[in-house]
Short mmCIF file of C-alpha atoms in Angstrom, two decimals:
data_model
loop_
_atom_site.label_atom_id
_atom_site.label_comp_id
_atom_site.label_asym_id
_atom_site.label_seq_id
_atom_site.Cartn_x
_atom_site.Cartn_y
_atom_site.Cartn_z
CA UNK A 1 -50.51 -16.14 50.62
CA UNK A 2 -51.31 -12.34 50.58
CA UNK A 3 -49.18 -9.99 48.06
CA UNK A 4 -48.69 -6.61 49.05
CA UNK A 5 -46.86 -4.15 47.08
CA UNK A 6 -44.60 -1.57 48.82
CA UNK A 7 -43.69 1.92 47.73
CA UNK A 8 -40.21 3.49 49.70
CA UNK A 9 -40.10 7.21 48.56
CA UNK A 10 -37.06 9.96 48.42
CA UNK A 11 -37.30 10.35 51.55
CA UNK A 12 -37.59 7.12 52.67
CA UNK A 13 -34.02 5.44 50.62
CA UNK A 14 -32.10 9.52 51.46
CA UNK A 15 -29.35 7.24 52.47
CA UNK A 16 -27.45 3.70 53.09
CA UNK A 17 -28.56 4.08 56.27
CA UNK A 18 -32.28 4.50 55.07
CA UNK A 19 -31.97 2.06 52.89
CA UNK A 20 -31.43 -0.60 55.47
CA UNK A 21 -34.42 0.61 57.50
CA UNK A 22 -36.39 -0.03 54.85
CA UNK A 23 -34.32 -3.63 53.91
CA UNK A 24 -35.18 -4.72 57.29
CA UNK A 25 -38.89 -3.68 56.95
CA UNK A 26 -38.98 -5.52 54.38
CA UNK A 27 -37.35 -9.10 55.28
CA UNK A 28 -39.95 -8.77 58.52
CA UNK A 29 -43.01 -8.49 55.80
CA UNK A 30 -41.93 -11.33 53.58
CA UNK A 31 -40.58 -13.92 56.77
CA UNK A 32 -44.44 -13.20 58.09
CA UNK A 33 -45.45 -15.47 55.14
CA UNK A 34 -46.33 -11.97 52.41
CA UNK A 35 -45.19 -11.93 49.20
CA UNK A 36 -44.00 -8.59 48.01
CA UNK A 37 -43.63 -6.35 45.45
CA UNK A 38 -41.27 -2.98 45.96
CA UNK A 39 -41.54 0.44 43.69
CA UNK A 40 -39.15 2.34 44.90
CA UNK A 41 -38.28 6.41 44.06
CA UNK A 42 -35.23 7.86 43.66
CA UNK A 43 -32.61 8.36 46.56
CA UNK A 44 -33.26 12.00 48.22
CA UNK A 45 -33.07 14.91 46.23
CA UNK A 46 -32.03 13.26 43.40
CA UNK A 47 -34.27 13.79 40.97
CA UNK A 48 -33.58 17.54 41.23
CA UNK A 49 -29.82 17.10 40.92
CA UNK A 50 -29.92 15.41 37.62
CA UNK A 51 -32.81 18.57 36.47
CA UNK A 52 -30.48 20.71 37.58
CA UNK A 53 -27.00 19.41 36.00
CA UNK A 54 -29.52 18.55 32.76
CA UNK A 55 -30.49 22.65 33.27
CA UNK A 56 -26.69 23.43 33.10
CA UNK A 57 -25.10 20.99 30.71
CA UNK A 58 -27.82 22.47 27.55
CA UNK A 59 -30.72 25.33 27.67
CA UNK A 60 -33.02 22.97 26.86
CA UNK A 61 -32.94 19.53 27.45
CA UNK A 62 -34.72 17.27 25.01
CA UNK A 63 -37.59 15.59 26.16
CA UNK A 64 -36.48 12.16 25.38
CA UNK A 65 -32.84 12.27 26.84
CA UNK A 66 -34.31 14.10 29.64
CA UNK A 67 -35.83 10.94 30.44
CA UNK A 68 -33.03 8.85 30.15
CA UNK A 69 -31.38 11.06 32.30
CA UNK A 70 -34.18 10.88 34.67
CA UNK A 71 -34.62 7.32 35.06
CA UNK A 72 -31.22 6.56 36.59
CA UNK A 73 -32.40 7.85 40.18
CA UNK A 74 -34.78 5.07 40.60
CA UNK A 75 -32.54 2.03 38.73
CA UNK A 76 -29.81 2.93 41.95
CA UNK A 77 -32.03 3.05 44.23
CA UNK A 78 -33.71 -0.56 43.49
CA UNK A 79 -30.00 -2.04 42.59
CA UNK A 80 -28.77 -0.81 46.65
CA UNK A 81 -32.17 -2.07 47.91
CA UNK A 82 -31.97 -5.57 46.22
CA UNK A 83 -28.46 -5.87 47.61
CA UNK A 84 -29.31 -4.94 50.70
CA UNK A 85 -32.11 -7.80 50.78
CA UNK A 86 -29.43 -9.78 49.56
CA UNK A 87 -27.00 -9.35 52.28
CA UNK A 88 -29.80 -10.27 54.93
CA UNK A 89 -29.72 -13.60 53.01
CA UNK A 90 -33.54 -12.18 51.45
CA UNK A 91 -33.73 -13.36 47.62
CA UNK A 92 -34.33 -10.66 46.29
CA UNK A 93 -33.96 -9.30 42.56
CA UNK A 94 -34.81 -5.60 41.02
CA UNK A 95 -36.34 -4.44 37.46
CA UNK A 96 -36.59 -1.45 36.15
CA UNK A 97 -40.28 -0.26 34.04
CA UNK A 98 -39.68 -1.41 30.85
CA UNK A 99 -38.31 -4.99 32.30
CA UNK A 100 -41.23 -5.23 34.61
CA UNK A 101 -43.60 -4.60 31.84
CA UNK A 102 -45.49 -1.00 32.07
CA UNK A 103 -45.97 -0.33 28.29
CA UNK A 104 -46.54 3.90 28.63
CA UNK A 105 -47.73 6.58 25.87
CA UNK A 106 -44.95 8.29 24.61
CA UNK A 107 -45.52 11.12 26.04
CA UNK A 108 -42.18 12.10 27.85
CA UNK A 109 -42.02 13.80 30.89
CA UNK A 110 -45.95 12.71 31.50
CA UNK A 111 -46.55 9.69 30.33
CA UNK A 112 -49.39 7.54 31.00
CA UNK A 113 -49.47 3.97 31.61
CA UNK A 114 -51.02 1.86 29.11
CA UNK A 115 -50.96 -1.83 30.43
CA UNK A 116 -48.96 -3.77 32.37
CA UNK A 117 -47.75 -6.92 31.59
CA UNK A 118 -46.02 -8.84 34.83
CA UNK A 119 -44.73 -12.19 33.52
CA UNK A 120 -41.91 -11.73 34.78
CA UNK A 121 -42.92 -9.71 38.43
CA UNK A 122 -44.99 -13.05 38.53
CA UNK A 123 -42.44 -15.87 37.63
CA UNK A 124 -39.71 -14.04 40.36
CA UNK A 125 -42.66 -14.44 43.31
CA UNK A 126 -43.21 -17.75 41.83
CA UNK A 127 -39.54 -18.34 42.66
CA UNK A 128 -39.92 -16.90 46.28
CA UNK A 129 -38.38 -13.22 45.14
CA UNK A 130 -38.68 -10.10 46.37
CA UNK A 131 -39.55 -8.10 43.46
CA UNK A 132 -37.85 -4.32 43.31
CA UNK A 133 -39.28 -2.23 40.89
CA UNK A 134 -38.07 1.42 39.72
CA UNK A 135 -41.18 3.80 39.62
CA UNK A 136 -42.44 6.77 37.99
CA UNK A 137 -41.06 5.27 34.94
CA UNK A 138 -42.06 2.55 32.11
CA UNK A 139 -41.39 2.02 28.07
CA UNK A 140 -43.92 3.38 24.88
CA UNK A 141 -44.53 1.02 22.59
CA UNK A 142 -42.21 2.25 20.47
CA UNK A 143 -39.48 0.78 22.74
CA UNK A 144 -38.00 4.68 24.28
CA UNK A 145 -38.29 5.05 27.94
CA UNK A 146 -40.77 7.63 28.99
CA UNK A 147 -41.57 9.12 32.57
CA UNK A 148 -44.65 8.73 34.29
CA UNK A 149 -43.97 13.09 35.81
CA UNK A 150 -43.75 13.66 39.37
CA UNK A 151 -45.42 11.51 41.72
CA UNK A 152 -45.02 8.99 39.04
CA UNK A 153 -43.66 6.28 41.69
CA UNK A 154 -47.11 5.62 43.44
CA UNK A 155 -48.88 5.59 40.57
CA UNK A 156 -46.25 2.84 39.28
CA UNK A 157 -47.39 1.15 42.92
CA UNK A 158 -51.37 1.20 42.98
CA UNK A 159 -51.29 0.32 38.97
CA UNK A 160 -49.15 -2.62 39.69
CA UNK A 161 -51.31 -3.86 42.92
CA UNK A 162 -54.54 -3.56 40.65
CA UNK A 163 -52.53 -5.75 38.27
CA UNK A 164 -50.97 -8.30 40.95
CA UNK A 165 -54.35 -8.06 42.72
CA UNK A 166 -52.89 -7.43 45.98
CA UNK A 167 -54.61 -7.57 48.91
CA UNK A 168 -53.28 -3.75 49.93
CA UNK A 169 -50.00 -1.28 48.70
CA UNK A 170 -48.33 0.61 51.24
CA UNK A 171 -47.54 4.15 50.84
CA UNK A 172 -44.33 4.63 52.85
CA UNK A 173 -43.33 8.20 53.67
CA UNK A 174 -41.43 10.36 55.67
CA UNK A 175 -44.51 11.10 57.72
CA UNK A 176 -46.74 8.88 59.74
CA UNK A 177 -49.97 9.40 57.48
CA UNK A 178 -52.47 12.17 56.08
CA UNK A 179 -53.54 15.01 58.47
CA UNK A 180 -56.70 16.52 59.57
CA UNK A 181 -53.69 19.57 58.87
CA UNK A 182 -50.16 20.17 57.98
CA UNK A 183 -48.38 19.21 61.40
CA UNK A 184 -45.44 22.15 61.00
CA UNK A 185 -48.53 24.94 61.02
CA UNK A 186 -50.97 23.08 62.92
CA UNK A 187 -49.91 21.49 66.66
CA UNK A 188 -53.42 19.71 67.08
CA UNK A 189 -53.70 17.94 63.52
CA UNK A 190 -55.27 14.58 63.71
CA UNK A 191 -53.86 11.51 61.85
CA UNK A 192 -56.24 9.65 59.78
CA UNK A 193 -56.98 6.28 60.61
CA UNK A 194 -59.01 6.54 57.71
CA UNK A 195 -60.41 7.99 54.87
CA UNK A 196 -62.67 7.50 51.72
CA UNK A 197 -61.13 7.30 48.76
CA UNK A 198 -63.17 10.68 47.72
CA UNK A 199 -62.18 12.76 50.38
CA UNK A 200 -58.20 11.32 49.90
CA UNK A 201 -58.12 12.27 47.20
CA UNK A 202 -59.66 15.88 47.51
CA UNK A 203 -57.15 15.96 50.14
CA UNK A 204 -54.18 15.26 47.97
CA UNK A 205 -55.57 17.40 45.28
CA UNK A 206 -55.53 20.44 47.24
CA UNK A 207 -52.35 19.86 48.80
CA UNK A 208 -52.43 16.54 51.18
CA UNK A 209 -49.19 15.21 50.78
CA UNK A 210 -50.55 11.98 48.36
CA UNK A 211 -50.31 12.30 44.55
CA UNK A 212 -53.83 12.16 43.48
CA UNK A 213 -53.47 10.37 40.16
CA UNK A 214 -52.81 7.20 42.37
CA UNK A 215 -55.68 7.73 44.42
CA UNK A 216 -58.23 8.24 41.36
CA UNK A 217 -56.01 5.04 39.98
CA UNK A 218 -56.74 3.31 43.36
CA UNK A 219 -60.54 3.96 43.17
CA UNK A 220 -61.12 3.15 39.69
CA UNK A 221 -59.51 -0.50 41.12
CA UNK A 222 -60.35 -0.82 44.44
CA UNK A 223 -57.25 -0.75 45.91
CA UNK A 224 -56.57 -0.22 49.40
CA UNK A 225 -53.63 1.89 50.19
CA UNK A 226 -52.08 2.84 53.52
CA UNK A 227 -49.82 5.59 53.54
CA UNK A 228 -47.63 5.64 56.22
CA UNK A 229 -44.26 6.42 57.48
CA UNK A 230 -41.61 3.76 56.93
CA UNK A 231 -39.00 4.43 60.39
CA UNK A 232 -42.46 3.98 61.81
CA UNK A 233 -42.76 0.09 62.34
CA UNK A 234 -46.15 0.70 65.32
CA UNK A 235 -48.17 0.22 61.63
CA UNK A 236 -50.00 3.52 62.86
CA UNK A 237 -51.27 5.11 59.18
CA UNK A 238 -53.83 6.06 57.38
CA UNK A 239 -56.17 3.37 55.58
CA UNK A 240 -58.09 4.70 52.04
CA UNK A 241 -61.09 2.62 50.73
CA UNK A 242 -60.43 -0.06 53.20
CA UNK A 243 -64.39 1.42 54.48
CA UNK A 244 -66.61 4.62 54.75
CA UNK A 245 -65.70 7.08 57.68
CA UNK A 246 -67.25 7.74 60.43
CA UNK A 247 -69.32 10.75 59.19
CA UNK A 248 -71.82 12.02 61.57
CA UNK A 249 -75.64 11.94 61.02
CA UNK A 250 -76.27 15.27 59.45
CA UNK A 251 -73.48 17.01 60.64
CA UNK A 252 -70.83 18.19 57.52
CA UNK A 253 -68.14 15.40 58.26
CA UNK A 254 -64.88 18.12 58.05
CA UNK A 255 -62.46 15.89 56.91
CA UNK A 256 -59.13 18.26 56.79
CA UNK A 257 -57.59 21.79 56.25
CA UNK A 258 -55.32 21.30 53.25
CA UNK A 259 -53.26 23.31 51.49
CA UNK A 260 -51.14 24.26 48.81
CA UNK A 261 -48.24 26.73 47.47
CA UNK A 262 -46.69 27.71 44.63
CA UNK A 263 -49.43 30.08 42.69
CA UNK A 264 -49.90 33.87 41.13
CA UNK A 265 -53.39 35.40 41.35
CA UNK A 266 -54.78 37.17 38.07
CA UNK A 267 -56.85 38.96 36.93
CA UNK A 268 -57.88 40.46 34.17
CA UNK A 269 -60.31 41.51 31.62
CA UNK A 270 -59.27 38.83 28.63
CA UNK A 271 -61.68 36.59 27.10
CA UNK A 272 -62.52 33.70 29.09
CA UNK A 273 -62.29 31.64 26.39
CA UNK A 274 -59.33 32.88 25.50
CA UNK A 275 -57.72 31.28 28.70
CA UNK A 276 -59.14 28.68 28.40
CA UNK A 277 -57.52 27.96 24.63
CA UNK A 278 -54.16 28.93 26.35
CA UNK A 279 -54.66 26.57 28.76
CA UNK A 280 -55.53 23.61 26.78
CA UNK A 281 -52.37 24.20 24.78
CA UNK A 282 -50.36 24.22 27.75
CA UNK A 283 -51.79 20.87 28.58
CA UNK A 284 -53.11 22.59 31.76
CA UNK A 285 -56.55 23.16 33.56
CA UNK A 286 -57.57 25.89 34.19
CA UNK A 287 -58.87 26.27 37.96
CA UNK A 288 -59.77 28.41 41.02
CA UNK A 289 -61.15 31.01 39.34
CA UNK A 290 -64.28 33.10 39.06
CA UNK A 291 -65.46 35.04 36.74
CA UNK A 292 -67.05 38.60 37.49
CA UNK A 293 -68.82 41.28 35.49
CA UNK A 294 -66.10 42.54 33.55
CA UNK A 295 -62.83 41.00 35.15
CA UNK A 296 -61.92 36.82 35.24
CA UNK A 297 -59.92 36.09 38.59
CA UNK A 298 -57.33 32.49 38.26
CA UNK A 299 -54.81 30.76 39.67
CA UNK A 300 -51.72 29.97 38.28
CA UNK A 301 -48.93 27.98 39.07
CA UNK A 302 -45.55 29.02 38.84
CA UNK A 303 -44.85 26.49 35.46
CA UNK A 304 -46.63 28.58 33.68
CA UNK A 305 -46.35 32.26 34.72
CA UNK A 306 -44.30 33.14 32.31
CA UNK A 307 -45.93 31.71 29.46
CA UNK A 308 -48.85 33.42 30.39
CA UNK A 309 -47.38 36.85 30.67
CA UNK A 310 -46.74 36.55 27.36
CA UNK A 311 -49.85 35.75 26.19
CA UNK A 312 -51.35 38.43 28.11
CA UNK A 313 -48.37 40.99 26.16
CA UNK A 314 -49.21 39.48 22.71
CA UNK A 315 -52.76 40.00 23.20
CA UNK A 316 -52.64 43.25 24.83
CA UNK A 317 -54.80 42.25 27.79
CA UNK A 318 -54.96 44.12 30.64
CA UNK A 319 -54.55 41.95 33.79
CA UNK A 320 -52.99 42.11 37.57
CA UNK A 321 -50.61 39.93 39.34
CA UNK A 322 -49.94 38.61 43.21
CA UNK A 323 -47.11 36.81 43.64
CA UNK A 324 -46.87 34.08 46.44
CA UNK A 325 -50.43 32.71 46.48
CA UNK A 326 -51.66 30.04 48.16
CA UNK A 327 -54.36 28.21 48.45
CA UNK A 328 -56.69 26.67 51.32
CA UNK A 329 -59.30 24.75 51.20
CA UNK A 330 -61.88 22.99 53.99
CA UNK A 331 -62.64 19.42 52.81
CA UNK A 332 -65.22 17.20 53.68
CA UNK A 333 -68.56 15.67 53.03
CA UNK A 334 -71.63 18.48 52.93
CA UNK A 335 -69.45 21.75 53.30
CA UNK A 336 -71.36 23.29 50.52
CA UNK A 337 -74.36 22.95 51.91
CA UNK A 338 -73.27 23.68 55.12
CA UNK A 339 -74.54 26.72 57.08
CA UNK A 340 -72.10 27.07 59.52
CA UNK A 341 -68.61 26.59 56.92
CA UNK A 342 -68.72 29.12 54.99
CA UNK A 343 -70.06 31.79 57.74
CA UNK A 344 -67.02 30.73 59.83
CA UNK A 345 -63.92 31.38 56.66
CA UNK A 346 -65.27 34.78 55.88
CA UNK A 347 -65.20 35.19 59.68
CA UNK A 348 -61.48 33.63 59.57
CA UNK A 349 -60.57 36.35 56.60
CA UNK A 350 -61.87 39.67 58.62
CA UNK A 351 -59.34 37.82 61.86
CA UNK A 352 -56.72 38.12 59.64
CA UNK A 353 -57.44 41.42 58.17
CA UNK A 354 -57.49 39.86 54.43
CA UNK A 355 -59.78 39.98 51.96
CA UNK A 356 -59.97 36.76 49.87
CA UNK A 357 -58.81 36.47 45.99
CA UNK A 358 -60.98 33.21 45.07
CA UNK A 359 -63.40 31.63 47.14
CA UNK A 360 -64.70 28.49 44.99
CA UNK A 361 -66.57 25.70 46.73
CA UNK A 362 -67.82 21.88 45.27
CA UNK A 363 -69.89 19.32 47.23
CA UNK A 364 -66.39 18.35 49.05
CA UNK A 365 -64.45 21.55 49.56
CA UNK A 366 -64.55 24.58 50.15
CA UNK A 367 -60.74 27.01 48.55
CA UNK A 368 -60.04 30.38 49.38
CA UNK A 369 -57.11 31.84 48.27
CA UNK A 370 -54.69 34.22 50.64
CA UNK A 371 -51.48 35.70 50.33
CA UNK A 372 -48.93 33.02 51.29
CA UNK A 373 -47.65 34.97 54.18
CA UNK A 374 -51.16 34.25 56.12
CA UNK A 375 -51.50 30.87 54.75
CA UNK A 376 -50.55 29.48 58.42
CA UNK A 377 -53.04 32.10 60.13
CA UNK A 378 -56.34 30.81 58.50
CA UNK A 379 -55.30 27.57 58.86
CA UNK A 380 -54.80 27.62 62.18
CA UNK A 381 -57.61 29.16 62.92
CA UNK A 382 -60.35 27.17 60.79
CA UNK A 383 -58.67 24.26 62.29
CA UNK A 384 -59.70 25.23 65.41
CA UNK A 385 -63.39 26.81 64.67
CA UNK A 386 -64.22 23.60 62.30
CA UNK A 387 -62.14 20.84 63.18
CA UNK A 388 -60.81 20.77 66.86
CA UNK A 389 -64.09 21.70 68.36
CA UNK A 390 -65.56 18.51 66.58
CA UNK A 391 -62.94 16.11 68.43
#
């Protein structure tokens, strides 16, 4: 009997009606003969609501207590979904992360999974039950409740699929899969039927709707992942790791134009090593940077901006800052070696009347930083030139 792990995101569980639709889908899968393990996120914007609630209550919420608070969201989802399945005569039981045997590091709000002890899950599966697990959470070896950080439910699902040797892991969201660009920006964005792990990982790290951490885990343990809509029963979606892509011989295989918002641009004469030390101390990685003859330019996420400004003030370093910056990335095998991609990117920048703030390439992507107001136009131009003409 095949074992399938399914993960339902917050938008897929946003209301009682959404939960009922998920229950119907799970029932159909169970009746097809599959064993089913379900991982759930908190309903809708519950996590954001709980964070705001904590911020209104205290100035600095203690990390331990914040984890205790946030894990309540997934517990609501798992309980309601179990109730809905039981009403449909489908035997089901819900478990928290700790009850599921998910053992993590003790780092509150950003814990890593160390191991999973799935005995209780396996016992309930043997009884014919659907097992519903609260994502995003686990327990440390010190018996403290922990959370895995944003997107932790995807990581939970893939990790469970690896340990349970599932046939595949379904990530069910509010979109039909991974597209060649954000469909809200590009009307002709193409839904990918399949991607390699590396292609999906690069798209995810640069803004596509998938968590890079979960794809890294899927690649390491060779977990097959299907990404699709929880509201669509037609089966369309994106398969990751099922088989190789359909690359054209001797041509760069451009997979998509990924976008990501929420950056600030900085340019400074501060020493690069001191900058690297700052980012390391804050638990972040210095990405998207260019080092010129006398200045270093880089991008910083919103959450790091205030502490970075304080660093510049204390070190008395001169710096320039531009707010509301986005990255637009061309992703695909052979991008950096192509004689066509870079010129077309530069032509597009001329067309929109913007110099690039930062331009970085590697074997799988070429990334451009531009003011957020120009993101949509640049994405549309690059998609038309690099992808639509290759359809």
